[in-house]
CSV table of C-alpha atoms in Angstrom, one decimal:
chain,number,residue,atom,x,y,z
A,1,UNK,CA,-0.5,33.3,-41.5
A,2,UNK,CA,2.3,32.1,-43.3
A,3,UNK,CA,1.9,28.5,-44.5
A,4,UNK,CA,4.3,26.0,-42.8
A,5,UNK,CA,5.3,22.5,-43.5
A,6,UNK,CA,3.8,19.4,-42.0
A,7,UNK,CA,7.1,18.6,-40.5
A,8,UNK,CA,7.5,21.8,-39.2
A,9,UNK,CA,3.8,21.4,-37.4
A,10,UNK,CA,4.8,17.8,-36.2
A,11,UNK,CA,8.1,19.3,-34.5
A,12,UNK,CA,6.3,22.1,-33.0
A,13,UNK,CA,3.5,19.6,-31.5
A,14,UNK,CA,6.1,17.4,-30.2
A,15,UNK,CA,8.0,20.5,-28.5
A,16,UNK,CA,4.7,21.3,-26.8
A,17,UNK,CA,4.3,17.9,-25.6
A,18,UNK,CA,7.6,17.7,-24.4
A,19,UNK,CA,7.0,21.1,-22.1
A,20,UNK,CA,3.6,19.3,-20.9
A,21,UNK,CA,5.8,16.4,-19.9
A,22,UNK,CA,8.3,18.4,-18.0
A,23,UNK,CA,5.2,20.1,-16.3
A,24,UNK,CA,3.4,17.1,-15.4
A,25,UNK,CA,6.4,14.9,-13.9
A,26,UNK,CA,7.2,18.1,-12.0
A,27,UNK,CA,4.1,19.1,-10.5
A,28,UNK,CA,1.4,16.3,-11.4
A,29,UNK,CA,-1.6,16.7,-13.7
A,30,UNK,CA,-3.6,18.3,-11.0
A,31,UNK,CA,-1.3,21.2,-10.7
A,32,UNK,CA,-0.5,21.9,-14.1
A,33,UNK,CA,-2.3,24.2,-16.2
A,34,UNK,CA,-2.5,25.0,-19.9
A,35,UNK,CA,-0.9,28.2,-19.0
A,36,UNK,CA,2.1,26.6,-17.4
A,37,UNK,CA,2.4,24.4,-20.4
A,38,UNK,CA,2.6,27.7,-22.5
A,39,UNK,CA,5.2,29.2,-20.4
A,40,UNK,CA,7.3,26.0,-20.3
A,41,UNK,CA,6.9,25.6,-24.1
A,42,UNK,CA,8.1,29.5,-24.8
A,43,UNK,CA,5.4,29.8,-27.5
A,44,UNK,CA,2.3,31.9,-27.3
A,45,UNK,CA,-0.7,30.9,-25.7
A,46,UNK,CA,-2.3,30.9,-29.4
A,47,UNK,CA,0.3,28.6,-30.7
A,48,UNK,CA,-0.4,26.1,-27.9
A,49,UNK,CA,-4.2,26.1,-28.3
A,50,UNK,CA,-3.9,25.7,-31.9
A,51,UNK,CA,-2.6,22.2,-31.1
A,52,UNK,CA,-4.6,21.3,-28.0
A,53,UNK,CA,-7.9,23.2,-27.2
A,54,UNK,CA,-7.9,21.8,-23.3
A,55,UNK,CA,-5.6,20.4,-20.7
A,56,UNK,CA,-7.6,16.8,-21.3
A,57,UNK,CA,-6.0,16.9,-25.0
A,58,UNK,CA,-2.6,17.6,-23.5
A,59,UNK,CA,-2.9,14.9,-20.9
A,60,UNK,CA,-3.9,12.6,-23.5
A,61,UNK,CA,-1.1,13.6,-26.0
A,62,UNK,CA,1.6,13.2,-23.3
A,63,UNK,CA,0.4,9.7,-22.1
A,64,UNK,CA,-0.5,8.2,-25.6
A,65,UNK,CA,3.2,7.4,-26.6
A,66,UNK,CA,3.8,5.4,-23.3
A,67,UNK,CA,0.6,3.9,-23.6
A,68,UNK,CA,1.1,2.6,-27.0
A,69,UNK,CA,4.6,1.6,-25.7
A,70,UNK,CA,3.6,-0.4,-22.7
A,71,UNK,CA,0.8,-2.3,-24.8
A,72,UNK,CA,3.7,-3.1,-27.8
A,73,UNK,CA,5.9,-4.4,-25.2
A,74,UNK,CA,3.3,-6.5,-23.3
A,75,UNK,CA,2.7,-8.1,-27.0
A,76,UNK,CA,6.3,-8.6,-27.6
A,77,UNK,CA,6.8,-10.0,-24.0
A,78,UNK,CA,4.0,-12.6,-24.4
A,79,UNK,CA,5.0,-13.7,-28.2
A,80,UNK,CA,7.0,-16.5,-26.9
A,81,UNK,CA,4.4,-19.2,-26.1
A,82,UNK,CA,6.9,-21.5,-24.3
A,83,UNK,CA,8.0,-18.8,-22.0
A,84,UNK,CA,7.6,-19.4,-18.2
A,85,UNK,CA,5.6,-16.5,-16.2
A,86,UNK,CA,9.1,-15.2,-14.5
A,87,UNK,CA,10.5,-15.0,-18.2
A,88,UNK,CA,7.6,-13.2,-19.7
A,89,UNK,CA,7.5,-10.7,-16.5
A,90,UNK,CA,11.3,-10.4,-16.6
A,91,UNK,CA,11.1,-9.6,-20.3
A,92,UNK,CA,8.2,-7.2,-20.0
A,93,UNK,CA,10.0,-5.3,-17.4
A,94,UNK,CA,13.1,-4.8,-19.6
A,95,UNK,CA,11.1,-3.7,-22.6
A,96,UNK,CA,9.4,-1.1,-20.6
A,97,UNK,CA,12.4,0.4,-18.6
A,98,UNK,CA,13.6,2.3,-22.0
A,99,UNK,CA,10.0,3.7,-22.1
A,100,UNK,CA,9.5,4.6,-18.7
A,101,UNK,CA,12.8,5.2,-16.6
A,102,UNK,CA,15.4,5.6,-19.3
A,103,UNK,CA,14.3,8.3,-21.3
A,104,UNK,CA,14.3,12.2,-20.7
A,105,UNK,CA,11.0,12.0,-18.7
A,106,UNK,CA,10.5,9.7,-15.4
A,107,UNK,CA,7.3,8.4,-16.6
A,108,UNK,CA,6.9,6.4,-13.3
A,109,UNK,CA,6.2,10.1,-11.8
A,110,UNK,CA,3.7,10.8,-14.4
A,111,UNK,CA,2.0,7.2,-13.7
A,112,UNK,CA,1.7,7.8,-10.1
A,113,UNK,CA,0.3,11.3,-10.4
A,114,UNK,CA,-2.1,9.8,-13.1
A,115,UNK,CA,-3.3,7.3,-10.8
A,116,UNK,CA,-4.5,9.7,-7.9
A,117,UNK,CA,-6.0,12.0,-10.9
A,118,UNK,CA,-7.8,9.2,-12.2
A,119,UNK,CA,-9.5,8.7,-8.6
A,120,UNK,CA,-11.3,12.1,-9.2
A,121,UNK,CA,-11.4,12.4,-13.0
A,122,UNK,CA,-13.3,10.1,-15.0
A,123,UNK,CA,-11.7,10.9,-18.1
A,124,UNK,CA,-8.1,9.8,-16.7
A,125,UNK,CA,-9.5,6.8,-15.3
A,126,UNK,CA,-11.0,5.8,-18.3
A,127,UNK,CA,-7.6,5.9,-20.2
A,128,UNK,CA,-6.0,3.9,-17.1
A,129,UNK,CA,-8.9,1.2,-17.0
A,130,UNK,CA,-8.7,0.7,-20.7
A,131,UNK,CA,-4.8,0.4,-20.9
A,132,UNK,CA,-4.4,-1.4,-17.9
A,133,UNK,CA,-7.2,-3.7,-18.7
A,134,UNK,CA,-5.7,-4.7,-22.2
A,135,UNK,CA,-2.3,-5.3,-20.4
A,136,UNK,CA,-4.0,-7.6,-17.7
A,137,UNK,CA,-5.9,-9.5,-20.5
A,138,UNK,CA,-2.6,-10.0,-22.0
A,139,UNK,CA,-1.1,-11.4,-19.1
A,140,UNK,CA,-4.4,-13.4,-18.2
A,141,UNK,CA,-4.2,-15.2,-21.7
A,142,UNK,CA,-0.4,-16.3,-20.7
A,143,UNK,CA,-1.7,-17.4,-17.6
A,144,UNK,CA,-4.5,-19.6,-19.4
A,145,UNK,CA,-1.8,-20.9,-21.8
A,146,UNK,CA,0.6,-21.8,-18.9
A,147,UNK,CA,-2.3,-23.6,-17.0
A,148,UNK,CA,-3.6,-25.5,-20.2
A,149,UNK,CA,0.2,-26.6,-20.6
A,150,UNK,CA,0.2,-28.3,-17.3
A,151,UNK,CA,2.4,-25.5,-15.5
A,152,UNK,CA,0.0,-24.2,-13.3
A,153,UNK,CA,-3.0,-26.1,-11.6
A,154,UNK,CA,-6.2,-26.8,-13.5
A,155,UNK,CA,-8.2,-24.7,-11.2
A,156,UNK,CA,-6.0,-21.6,-11.9
A,157,UNK,CA,-7.8,-18.2,-12.2
A,158,UNK,CA,-6.2,-16.7,-15.3
A,159,UNK,CA,-8.1,-13.1,-14.4
A,160,UNK,CA,-6.8,-12.9,-11.0
A,161,UNK,CA,-3.4,-14.2,-11.9
A,162,UNK,CA,-3.0,-11.6,-14.5
A,163,UNK,CA,-3.7,-8.9,-11.9
A,164,UNK,CA,-0.9,-10.4,-9.5
A,165,UNK,CA,1.7,-10.4,-12.7
A,166,UNK,CA,0.4,-6.8,-13.2
A,167,UNK,CA,1.3,-5.8,-9.8
A,168,UNK,CA,5.0,-6.5,-10.4
A,169,UNK,CA,5.0,-3.7,-13.0
A,170,UNK,CA,2.9,-1.6,-10.8
A,171,UNK,CA,4.9,-2.1,-7.8
A,172,UNK,CA,8.0,-1.2,-9.6
A,173,UNK,CA,6.7,2.0,-11.0
A,174,UNK,CA,5.3,3.3,-7.4
A,175,UNK,CA,8.7,2.1,-5.7
A,176,UNK,CA,10.9,3.7,-8.5
A,177,UNK,CA,8.9,7.1,-8.3
A,178,UNK,CA,8.2,7.4,-4.6
A,179,UNK,CA,11.1,5.7,-2.8
A,180,UNK,CA,13.5,6.1,-5.6
A,181,UNK,CA,15.8,3.1,-4.4
A,182,UNK,CA,14.8,0.3,-7.0
A,183,UNK,CA,17.4,-1.0,-9.5
A,184,UNK,CA,15.3,-1.9,-12.7
A,185,UNK,CA,17.4,-4.5,-14.0
A,186,UNK,CA,18.0,-6.4,-10.4
A,187,UNK,CA,14.2,-6.0,-10.1
A,188,UNK,CA,13.6,-7.9,-13.5
A,189,UNK,CA,16.2,-10.5,-12.6
A,190,UNK,CA,14.4,-11.0,-9.3
A,191,UNK,CA,11.1,-11.2,-11.1
A,192,UNK,CA,12.5,-14.1,-13.4
A,193,UNK,CA,13.8,-15.8,-10.3
A,194,UNK,CA,10.9,-15.7,-8.2
A,195,UNK,CA,8.0,-16.3,-10.6
A,196,UNK,CA,7.3,-19.9,-11.7
A,197,UNK,CA,9.8,-21.3,-14.1
A,198,UNK,CA,8.7,-23.3,-16.9
A,199,UNK,CA,8.7,-26.5,-15.6
A,200,UNK,CA,7.3,-25.5,-12.4
A,201,UNK,CA,3.9,-26.6,-12.7
A,202,UNK,CA,4.4,-30.2,-12.0
A,203,UNK,CA,5.3,-30.3,-8.5
A,204,UNK,CA,2.9,-27.4,-7.1
B,1,UNK,CA,-14.1,26.7,29.1
B,2,UNK,CA,-15.9,24.0,31.1
B,3,UNK,CA,-13.8,20.9,32.0
B,4,UNK,CA,-14.5,17.9,29.8
B,5,UNK,CA,-13.2,14.5,30.4
B,6,UNK,CA,-10.2,12.7,28.7
B,7,UNK,CA,-12.9,10.2,27.2
B,8,UNK,CA,-14.7,13.1,25.9
B,9,UNK,CA,-11.4,14.8,24.3
B,10,UNK,CA,-10.7,11.3,22.7
B,11,UNK,CA,-13.8,10.8,21.3
B,12,UNK,CA,-13.9,14.3,19.9
B,13,UNK,CA,-10.6,13.9,18.3
B,14,UNK,CA,-11.6,10.6,16.7
B,15,UNK,CA,-14.6,12.4,15.1
B,16,UNK,CA,-12.2,14.9,13.4
B,17,UNK,CA,-9.9,12.3,12.1
B,18,UNK,CA,-12.7,10.7,10.8
B,19,UNK,CA,-14.2,13.8,9.0
B,20,UNK,CA,-10.6,14.3,7.6
B,21,UNK,CA,-10.6,10.7,6.3
B,22,UNK,CA,-13.6,10.9,4.5
B,23,UNK,CA,-12.4,14.3,2.8
B,24,UNK,CA,-8.9,12.6,2.1
B,25,UNK,CA,-10.7,9.8,0.5
B,26,UNK,CA,-12.9,11.7,-1.6
B,27,UNK,CA,-10.8,14.7,-2.7
B,28,UNK,CA,-7.2,13.6,-2.0
B,29,UNK,CA,-4.7,15.1,0.5
B,30,UNK,CA,-3.6,17.7,-2.1
B,31,UNK,CA,-7.1,19.3,-2.8
B,32,UNK,CA,-8.2,19.1,1.2
B,33,UNK,CA,-8.0,22.1,3.5
B,34,UNK,CA,-8.4,22.1,7.2
B,35,UNK,CA,-11.3,24.4,6.5
B,36,UNK,CA,-12.9,21.6,4.4
B,37,UNK,CA,-12.7,19.2,7.2
B,38,UNK,CA,-13.9,21.8,9.9
B,39,UNK,CA,-17.0,21.9,7.4
B,40,UNK,CA,-17.1,17.9,7.5
B,41,UNK,CA,-16.9,17.6,10.9
B,42,UNK,CA,-19.6,20.2,11.8
B,43,UNK,CA,-17.6,21.4,14.6
B,44,UNK,CA,-16.2,25.0,14.9
B,45,UNK,CA,-12.8,25.9,13.5
B,46,UNK,CA,-11.4,26.7,17.2
B,47,UNK,CA,-12.5,23.2,18.0
B,48,UNK,CA,-10.6,21.6,15.2
B,49,UNK,CA,-7.5,23.8,15.5
B,50,UNK,CA,-7.4,23.0,19.3
B,51,UNK,CA,-6.5,19.2,18.4
B,52,UNK,CA,-4.5,19.8,15.1
B,53,UNK,CA,-2.6,22.9,14.3
B,54,UNK,CA,-2.0,22.3,10.6
B,55,UNK,CA,-3.2,20.0,7.7
B,56,UNK,CA,0.2,18.3,8.2
B,57,UNK,CA,-0.9,17.2,11.7
B,58,UNK,CA,-4.2,16.3,10.5
B,59,UNK,CA,-2.5,13.9,7.4
B,60,UNK,CA,-0.3,12.4,10.2
B,61,UNK,CA,-3.0,11.5,12.6
B,62,UNK,CA,-5.3,10.2,9.4
B,63,UNK,CA,-2.3,7.8,8.2
B,64,UNK,CA,-0.9,6.6,11.7
B,65,UNK,CA,-3.3,4.2,12.8
B,66,UNK,CA,-3.3,2.2,9.2
B,67,UNK,CA,0.7,2.6,9.3
B,68,UNK,CA,0.9,1.0,12.6
B,69,UNK,CA,-1.7,-1.7,11.3
B,70,UNK,CA,0.4,-2.3,8.4
B,71,UNK,CA,3.4,-2.8,10.6
B,72,UNK,CA,1.6,-5.1,12.6
B,73,UNK,CA,0.1,-7.2,9.9
B,74,UNK,CA,3.7,-7.7,8.6
B,75,UNK,CA,5.1,-8.8,11.9
B,76,UNK,CA,2.3,-11.3,12.3
B,77,UNK,CA,2.5,-12.6,9.0
B,78,UNK,CA,6.4,-13.3,8.9
B,79,UNK,CA,6.3,-14.9,12.6
B,80,UNK,CA,6.1,-18.5,11.0
B,81,UNK,CA,9.5,-19.0,10.2
B,82,UNK,CA,8.3,-22.2,8.4
B,83,UNK,CA,6.0,-20.6,5.9
B,84,UNK,CA,6.6,-20.2,2.5
B,85,UNK,CA,6.8,-16.9,0.4
B,86,UNK,CA,3.5,-17.5,-1.2
B,87,UNK,CA,1.9,-18.3,2.5
B,88,UNK,CA,3.6,-15.2,4.0
B,89,UNK,CA,2.3,-13.0,1.3
B,90,UNK,CA,-1.2,-14.4,1.1
B,91,UNK,CA,-1.1,-14.2,5.0
B,92,UNK,CA,-0.1,-10.4,4.9
B,93,UNK,CA,-2.8,-9.6,2.2
B,94,UNK,CA,-5.7,-11.3,4.5
B,95,UNK,CA,-4.3,-9.2,7.5
B,96,UNK,CA,-4.4,-6.0,5.8
B,97,UNK,CA,-7.8,-6.1,4.3
B,98,UNK,CA,-9.7,-5.3,7.4
B,99,UNK,CA,-7.6,-2.3,7.7
B,100,UNK,CA,-7.6,-1.2,4.2
B,101,UNK,CA,-10.7,-2.2,2.4
B,102,UNK,CA,-13.4,-3.6,5.0
B,103,UNK,CA,-13.6,-0.6,7.2
B,104,UNK,CA,-15.4,2.6,6.7
B,105,UNK,CA,-12.9,4.4,4.7
B,106,UNK,CA,-11.6,2.8,1.7
B,107,UNK,CA,-7.4,3.5,2.5
B,108,UNK,CA,-6.4,2.3,-0.8
B,109,UNK,CA,-7.6,5.5,-2.1
B,110,UNK,CA,-5.9,7.3,0.7
B,111,UNK,CA,-2.9,5.4,0.0
B,112,UNK,CA,-2.8,6.5,-3.9
B,113,UNK,CA,-3.5,10.1,-3.3
B,114,UNK,CA,-0.5,9.7,-0.6
B,115,UNK,CA,1.9,8.2,-3.2
B,116,UNK,CA,1.2,11.3,-5.8
B,117,UNK,CA,1.3,14.1,-2.6
B,118,UNK,CA,5.0,12.3,-1.7
B,119,UNK,CA,6.2,13.0,-5.2
B,120,UNK,CA,6.1,16.6,-4.0
B,121,UNK,CA,5.8,16.8,-0.3
B,122,UNK,CA,9.1,15.8,1.2
B,123,UNK,CA,7.3,15.2,4.6
B,124,UNK,CA,4.6,12.7,3.0
B,125,UNK,CA,7.5,11.1,1.2
B,126,UNK,CA,9.3,10.7,4.5
B,127,UNK,CA,6.6,8.8,6.0
B,128,UNK,CA,6.2,6.6,3.1
B,129,UNK,CA,10.0,6.0,2.9
B,130,UNK,CA,9.9,4.8,6.8
B,131,UNK,CA,6.9,2.8,6.8
B,132,UNK,CA,7.2,1.2,3.3
B,133,UNK,CA,10.8,0.7,4.0
B,134,UNK,CA,10.2,-1.0,7.1
B,135,UNK,CA,7.6,-3.0,5.6
B,136,UNK,CA,10.3,-4.3,2.8
B,137,UNK,CA,12.9,-5.0,5.4
B,138,UNK,CA,10.6,-7.4,7.2
B,139,UNK,CA,10.3,-8.9,3.8
B,140,UNK,CA,13.9,-9.0,2.9
B,141,UNK,CA,14.7,-10.7,6.6
B,142,UNK,CA,12.0,-13.6,5.4
B,143,UNK,CA,13.8,-13.8,1.9
B,144,UNK,CA,17.3,-14.2,3.6
B,145,UNK,CA,15.6,-16.9,5.9
B,146,UNK,CA,14.2,-18.9,2.7
B,147,UNK,CA,17.6,-18.6,1.1
B,148,UNK,CA,19.5,-19.8,4.1
B,149,UNK,CA,17.1,-22.8,4.3
B,150,UNK,CA,17.5,-23.8,0.8
B,151,UNK,CA,14.3,-22.8,-0.7
B,152,UNK,CA,15.9,-20.1,-2.7
B,153,UNK,CA,19.3,-20.1,-4.6
B,154,UNK,CA,22.4,-19.0,-2.8
B,155,UNK,CA,22.7,-16.2,-4.8
B,156,UNK,CA,19.3,-14.8,-4.1
B,157,UNK,CA,19.2,-10.9,-3.4
B,158,UNK,CA,17.1,-10.5,-0.1
B,159,UNK,CA,16.6,-6.8,-0.8
B,160,UNK,CA,15.5,-6.6,-4.3
B,161,UNK,CA,13.0,-9.7,-3.8
B,162,UNK,CA,11.6,-7.9,-0.7
B,163,UNK,CA,10.9,-5.1,-3.1
B,164,UNK,CA,9.1,-7.5,-5.3
B,165,UNK,CA,7.0,-9.1,-2.8
B,166,UNK,CA,5.9,-5.4,-1.5
B,167,UNK,CA,4.7,-5.1,-5.2
B,168,UNK,CA,2.2,-7.8,-4.8
B,169,UNK,CA,0.6,-5.5,-2.1
B,170,UNK,CA,1.3,-2.2,-3.8
B,171,UNK,CA,-0.5,-3.6,-7.2
B,172,UNK,CA,-3.2,-4.6,-5.0
B,173,UNK,CA,-3.7,-1.1,-3.4
B,174,UNK,CA,-3.6,0.5,-6.8
B,175,UNK,CA,-5.7,-1.7,-8.5
B,176,UNK,CA,-8.5,-1.7,-5.9
B,177,UNK,CA,-8.6,2.2,-5.8
B,178,UNK,CA,-8.2,2.8,-9.4
B,179,UNK,CA,-9.7,-0.1,-11.7
B,180,UNK,CA,-12.1,-1.3,-8.8
B,181,UNK,CA,-12.2,-4.8,-9.9
B,182,UNK,CA,-9.9,-6.8,-7.8
B,183,UNK,CA,-11.6,-9.1,-5.2
B,184,UNK,CA,-9.4,-9.3,-2.1
B,185,UNK,CA,-9.7,-13.1,-1.2
B,186,UNK,CA,-9.1,-14.5,-4.7
B,187,UNK,CA,-6.2,-12.1,-5.0
B,188,UNK,CA,-4.7,-13.4,-1.9
B,189,UNK,CA,-5.3,-17.0,-3.0
B,190,UNK,CA,-3.5,-16.3,-6.4
B,191,UNK,CA,-0.5,-15.0,-4.6
B,192,UNK,CA,-0.4,-18.1,-2.5
B,193,UNK,CA,-0.6,-19.9,-5.6
B,194,UNK,CA,2.2,-18.0,-8.1
B,195,UNK,CA,4.5,-17.2,-5.1
B,196,UNK,CA,7.2,-20.4,-4.6
B,197,UNK,CA,5.9,-23.1,-1.8
B,198,UNK,CA,8.0,-24.2,1.0
B,199,UNK,CA,9.5,-26.9,-0.8
B,200,UNK,CA,9.9,-25.1,-4.1
B,201,UNK,CA,13.7,-24.0,-3.9
B,202,UNK,CA,14.9,-27.7,-4.7
B,203,UNK,CA,14.2,-27.8,-8.6
B,204,UNK,CA,14.8,-24.0,-9.1
């Protein structure tokens, strides 16, 4: 086997992941086989298997960048401790759009198929529980901060309010993938409008 | 063939639908065949086919009661024109819980698998678009009423706010099915708390 550069290896790996993403977005995780990804990539089966030993490895590689991007977007959106719930969720949405709907692959379709796959496949469910668990934790920390700063009542439950704020993201993803009629930026603006403003706690 | 009463026919039909629901909740729409439903029902293939000619007929029969129930719950939740966004969404959630999580079948699992199926199957997507479209229309009508009554700013966009309120329901369904850690009644209480109260428009 000829020696190839690390850069060449990385380019080829990215090529395979891109082929897998096209398959997953089109057909779902469940209906996509490694053989489909081989065909989509135009490479040999041996080449694909030298990078990914199983479909699970391909799934993990395909979702990893968007999982990391999602967590990074949450961290950035919650940085400003003075921001209101509406502002934080609006910013979070604006930060995830480039990741999930403005690139070559519509990740909202991949997310919805991953949810369904997670109902049956413990490995996929585990990835979802860890990732989404971390997102909700960050949102709950914000809620606790808003409560302590007097913007929400003292008996506010940060855990369940984190779940509710997370629903704004989940609902966008589902409606974008399945119903196809949600405008991302109008949706973010609506979230900023509807959720409590920074000073909204006083009269609640 | 012996003559059987209409009541007997209805009981048998319900028995088949219940078997289909168990299959769909366990394995998803995609992986369930009519043969699986025959086996689950304990009846003959001929008996099942005399009621349902195809898997599509079974899917339609299985989702119809919850679709109708969902629309009825929305109609009831929006009846009180004086209610705030938080109250309406909280009531809507409380009305749909008996339908989706408190019966024999966990319909949140069926919904998530239907969303994924709808990405590939135009018939399932059509059911989702019609049903969810009607739910969102009702919510948008409420938003327009709140705006006209001065509870939301004049430039409020009812269509996109309807999408956002619908996300509260979608996010509950997804988190209940996949993450399994959402308490329905605490979630409804949080929605009532976080969304604008009836008098919330004045200072926004």
